[in-house]
mmCIF file of C-alpha atoms in Angstrom:
data_model
loop_
_atom_site.group_PDB
_atom_site.id
_atom_site.type_symbol
_atom_site.label_atom_id
_atom_site.label_comp_id
_atom_site.label_asym_id
_atom_site.label_seq_id
_atom_site.Cartn_x
_atom_site.Cartn_y
_atom_site.Cartn_z
ATOM 1 C CA MET A 1 -2.290 -1.307 52.667
ATOM 2 C CA ASN A 2 0.361 -0.793 50.236
ATOM 3 C CA THR A 3 -0.110 -4.168 48.844
ATOM 4 C CA ASN A 4 -3.493 -3.443 47.870
ATOM 5 C CA SER A 5 -2.851 -0.093 46.500
ATOM 6 C CA THR A 6 -0.303 -1.686 44.387
ATOM 7 C CA ILE A 7 -2.538 -4.153 43.149
ATOM 8 C CA ILE A 8 -5.254 -1.753 42.460
ATOM 9 C CA GLY A 9 -2.740 0.339 40.401
ATOM 10 C CA VAL A 10 -1.658 -2.533 38.430
ATOM 11 C CA VAL A 11 -5.074 -3.648 37.535
ATOM 12 C CA ILE A 12 -6.168 -0.156 36.365
ATOM 13 C CA ALA A 13 -2.797 0.156 34.414
ATOM 14 C CA LEU A 14 -3.696 -3.165 32.662
ATOM 15 C CA LEU A 15 -7.326 -2.091 32.142
ATOM 16 C CA CYS A 16 -6.030 1.162 30.403
ATOM 17 C CA CYS A 17 -3.526 -0.861 28.353
ATOM 18 C CA MET A 18 -5.849 -3.385 27.189
ATOM 19 C CA PRO A 19 -7.549 -1.497 24.502
ATOM 20 C CA TYR A 20 -4.360 -0.432 22.878
ATOM 21 C CA ALA A 21 -3.027 -3.945 22.976
ATOM 22 C CA PHE A 22 -6.314 -5.070 21.157
ATOM 23 C CA ILE A 23 -5.943 -2.484 18.536
ATOM 24 C CA TYR A 24 -2.253 -3.567 17.798
ATOM 25 C CA PHE A 25 -2.932 -7.140 17.650
ATOM 26 C CA SER A 26 -6.081 -6.948 15.271
ATOM 27 C CA ARG A 27 -3.978 -4.610 13.057
ATOM 28 C CA LYS A 28 -1.131 -7.233 12.900
ATOM 29 C CA LYS A 29 -3.681 -9.800 12.192
ATOM 30 C CA LYS A 30 -5.524 -7.922 9.446
ATOM 31 C CA GLN A 31 -2.123 -7.049 8.084
ATOM 32 C CA LYS A 32 -0.882 -10.798 8.136
ATOM 33 C CA GLN A 33 -4.277 -11.634 6.191
ATOM 34 C CA THR A 34 -3.653 -8.936 3.676
ATOM 35 C CA ILE A 35 -0.264 -10.149 3.001
ATOM 36 C CA ALA A 36 -1.495 -13.681 2.621
ATOM 37 C CA THR A 37 -4.138 -12.807 0.338
ATOM 38 C CA PHE A 38 -1.669 -10.646 -1.823
ATOM 39 C CA LYS A 39 0.577 -13.555 -2.239
ATOM 40 C CA THR A 40 -2.123 -16.037 -3.343
ATOM 41 C CA ILE A 41 -3.232 -13.387 -5.822
ATOM 42 C CA ALA A 42 0.387 -13.305 -7.044
ATOM 43 C CA LEU A 43 0.512 -16.972 -7.230
ATOM 44 C CA GLU A 44 -2.740 -17.113 -9.294
ATOM 45 C CA HIS A 45 -1.325 -14.567 -11.907
ATOM 46 C CA ASN A 46 2.349 -16.534 -11.803
ATOM 47 C CA ILE A 47 3.802 -13.274 -10.493
ATOM 48 C CA GLN A 48 6.994 -14.227 -8.201
ATOM 49 C CA ILE A 49 7.032 -11.076 -5.760
ATOM 50 C CA ASP A 50 10.667 -9.992 -4.866
ATOM 51 C CA GLU A 51 9.637 -6.720 -3.130
ATOM 52 C CA PHE A 52 6.268 -5.768 -1.459
ATOM 53 C CA GLU A 53 4.912 -3.263 0.797
ATOM 54 C CA THR A 54 1.511 -2.742 2.540
ATOM 55 C CA LEU A 55 -0.057 0.530 3.576
ATOM 56 C CA ASN A 56 -3.581 0.688 4.750
ATOM 57 C CA THR A 57 -5.746 -1.092 1.979
ATOM 58 C CA ASN A 58 -2.901 -0.830 -0.534
ATOM 59 C CA THR A 59 -0.422 -3.542 -1.248
ATOM 60 C CA ILE A 60 1.982 -3.210 -3.847
ATOM 61 C CA GLY A 61 4.838 -5.663 -5.277
ATOM 62 C CA ILE A 62 7.229 -6.026 -7.943
ATOM 63 C CA ASP A 63 8.275 -9.230 -9.795
ATOM 64 C CA LYS A 64 11.859 -8.228 -11.011
ATOM 65 C CA THR A 65 12.236 -11.260 -13.224
ATOM 66 C CA ASN A 66 9.161 -11.032 -15.097
ATOM 67 C CA ARG A 67 8.815 -6.999 -14.705
ATOM 68 C CA LYS A 68 5.545 -6.812 -13.565
ATOM 69 C CA VAL A 69 3.908 -4.730 -10.749
ATOM 70 C CA LEU A 70 1.000 -6.223 -8.826
ATOM 71 C CA PHE A 71 -1.304 -3.741 -6.929
ATOM 72 C CA VAL A 72 -4.090 -4.734 -4.783
ATOM 73 C CA LYS A 73 -6.747 -2.051 -3.068
ATOM 74 C CA ASN A 74 -9.706 -3.210 -1.365
ATOM 75 C CA ASN A 75 -9.336 -6.783 -3.211
ATOM 76 C CA GLU A 76 -9.261 -5.019 -6.426
ATOM 77 C CA THR A 77 -6.315 -6.275 -8.624
ATOM 78 C CA THR A 78 -4.213 -4.407 -11.191
ATOM 79 C CA ILE A 79 -1.197 -5.762 -12.885
ATOM 80 C CA VAL A 80 1.231 -3.658 -15.119
ATOM 81 C CA ASP A 81 3.635 -5.190 -17.430
ATOM 82 C CA LEU A 82 6.670 -3.065 -16.978
ATOM 83 C CA LYS A 83 7.863 -4.334 -20.354
ATOM 84 C CA GLN A 84 5.129 -2.161 -21.878
ATOM 85 C CA ALA A 85 5.914 0.905 -19.706
ATOM 86 C CA ASN A 86 7.996 3.781 -20.765
ATOM 87 C CA TYR A 87 8.174 5.605 -17.196
ATOM 88 C CA CYS A 88 6.080 5.776 -14.024
ATOM 89 C CA TYR A 89 5.358 9.081 -12.489
ATOM 90 C CA ILE A 90 3.007 10.428 -9.503
ATOM 91 C CA ASN A 91 -0.153 12.300 -10.166
ATOM 92 C CA GLU A 92 -1.619 14.239 -7.330
ATOM 93 C CA GLU A 93 -4.853 16.118 -7.872
ATOM 94 C CA LYS A 94 -5.956 18.750 -5.236
ATOM 95 C CA SER A 95 -9.401 19.872 -4.267
ATOM 96 C CA LYS A 96 -10.689 23.485 -4.357
ATOM 97 C CA THR A 97 -9.220 23.924 -0.708
ATOM 98 C CA GLN A 98 -5.789 22.754 -2.086
ATOM 99 C CA SER A 99 -5.652 19.670 0.065
ATOM 100 C CA ILE A 100 -4.694 16.329 -1.966
ATOM 101 C CA SER A 101 -7.874 14.765 -3.281
ATOM 102 C CA THR A 102 -6.239 11.869 -4.966
ATOM 103 C CA ILE A 103 -2.721 10.104 -5.481
ATOM 104 C CA ASP A 104 -2.374 8.116 -8.510
ATOM 105 C CA ILE A 105 0.935 5.937 -9.488
ATOM 106 C CA CYS A 106 0.767 6.373 -13.415
ATOM 107 C CA PHE A 107 2.437 4.447 -15.997
ATOM 108 C CA ASN A 108 3.001 5.917 -19.597
ATOM 109 C CA LEU A 109 2.733 2.752 -21.758
ATOM 110 C CA SER A 110 4.554 2.266 -25.230
ATOM 111 C CA ASN A 111 1.206 2.093 -26.984
ATOM 112 C CA LYS A 112 0.245 5.713 -25.926
ATOM 113 C CA GLU A 113 -1.787 4.640 -23.382
ATOM 114 C CA HIS A 114 -1.763 5.346 -19.406
ATOM 115 C CA GLN A 115 -2.557 3.004 -16.646
ATOM 116 C CA LYS A 116 -2.975 4.259 -13.083
ATOM 117 C CA LEU A 117 -2.990 2.864 -9.600
ATOM 118 C CA THR A 118 -5.066 4.803 -7.245
ATOM 119 C CA VAL A 119 -3.129 4.932 -3.807
ATOM 120 C CA PHE A 120 -5.279 7.716 -2.293
ATOM 121 C CA ASP A 121 -8.541 9.065 -2.851
ATOM 122 C CA ASN A 122 -10.267 11.197 -0.169
ATOM 123 C CA GLU A 123 -13.806 10.026 -1.131
ATOM 124 C CA ASP A 124 -12.720 6.613 0.628
ATOM 125 C CA GLY A 125 -13.164 8.524 3.775
ATOM 126 C CA PHE A 126 -9.498 8.373 4.861
ATOM 127 C CA MET A 127 -6.976 10.954 5.803
ATOM 128 C CA LEU A 128 -3.394 10.759 4.278
ATOM 129 C CA ASP A 129 -1.225 8.560 6.316
ATOM 130 C CA GLY A 130 2.050 7.978 4.428
ATOM 131 C CA GLU A 131 0.606 7.599 0.865
ATOM 132 C CA VAL A 132 2.900 10.329 -0.501
ATOM 133 C CA GLN A 133 6.137 8.724 0.835
ATOM 134 C CA PHE A 134 4.706 5.275 -0.274
ATOM 135 C CA SER A 135 4.048 6.588 -3.842
ATOM 136 C CA ASN A 136 7.339 8.282 -4.154
ATOM 137 C CA ALA A 137 9.251 5.134 -2.820
ATOM 138 C CA TRP A 138 7.438 2.878 -5.182
ATOM 139 C CA VAL A 139 7.787 5.049 -8.388
ATOM 140 C CA ASN A 140 11.480 5.194 -7.791
ATOM 141 C CA THR A 141 11.775 1.526 -7.442
ATOM 142 C CA ILE A 142 9.456 1.069 -10.482
ATOM 143 C CA ASN A 143 11.528 3.519 -12.600
ATOM 144 C CA GLN A 144 14.705 1.795 -11.734
ATOM 145 C CA HIS A 145 13.442 -1.481 -13.181
ATOM 146 C CA ILE A 146 12.004 0.076 -16.478
ATOM 147 C CA LYS A 147 15.383 1.833 -17.029
ATOM 148 C CA ALA A 148 17.302 -1.461 -16.382
ATOM 149 C CA ALA A 149 15.948 -2.868 -19.287
#
């Protein structure tokens, strides 16, 4: 009797864990595909990625030698030449309810123009999931490389 109860308990536990394992492995697979695509795009643009990070649909990386930032979001690619940048900052826009509606990493370029990388937009249907910390960390990293020149 105890053996049957144990077997039934183990089977039920495995059935309960299977959806979580499936979600975990599918996210890992998607992240590997995203990184592979990012590295391919970098090679196409002759960018040697020294450091990169992926968060949700955003992947950002920096080429410290050529001083370029590569940003890919939903297969849209943006390249920022840090040689042309004066500084980098975060722009957070808030909605009427005072919740964050967009987060952009912005660049003030030497030709008086601005370039932005939209990290979060609530119209995409997502909730905030670490984008503020992600943006802050990358703005600090990028500004260090702008000042180092």
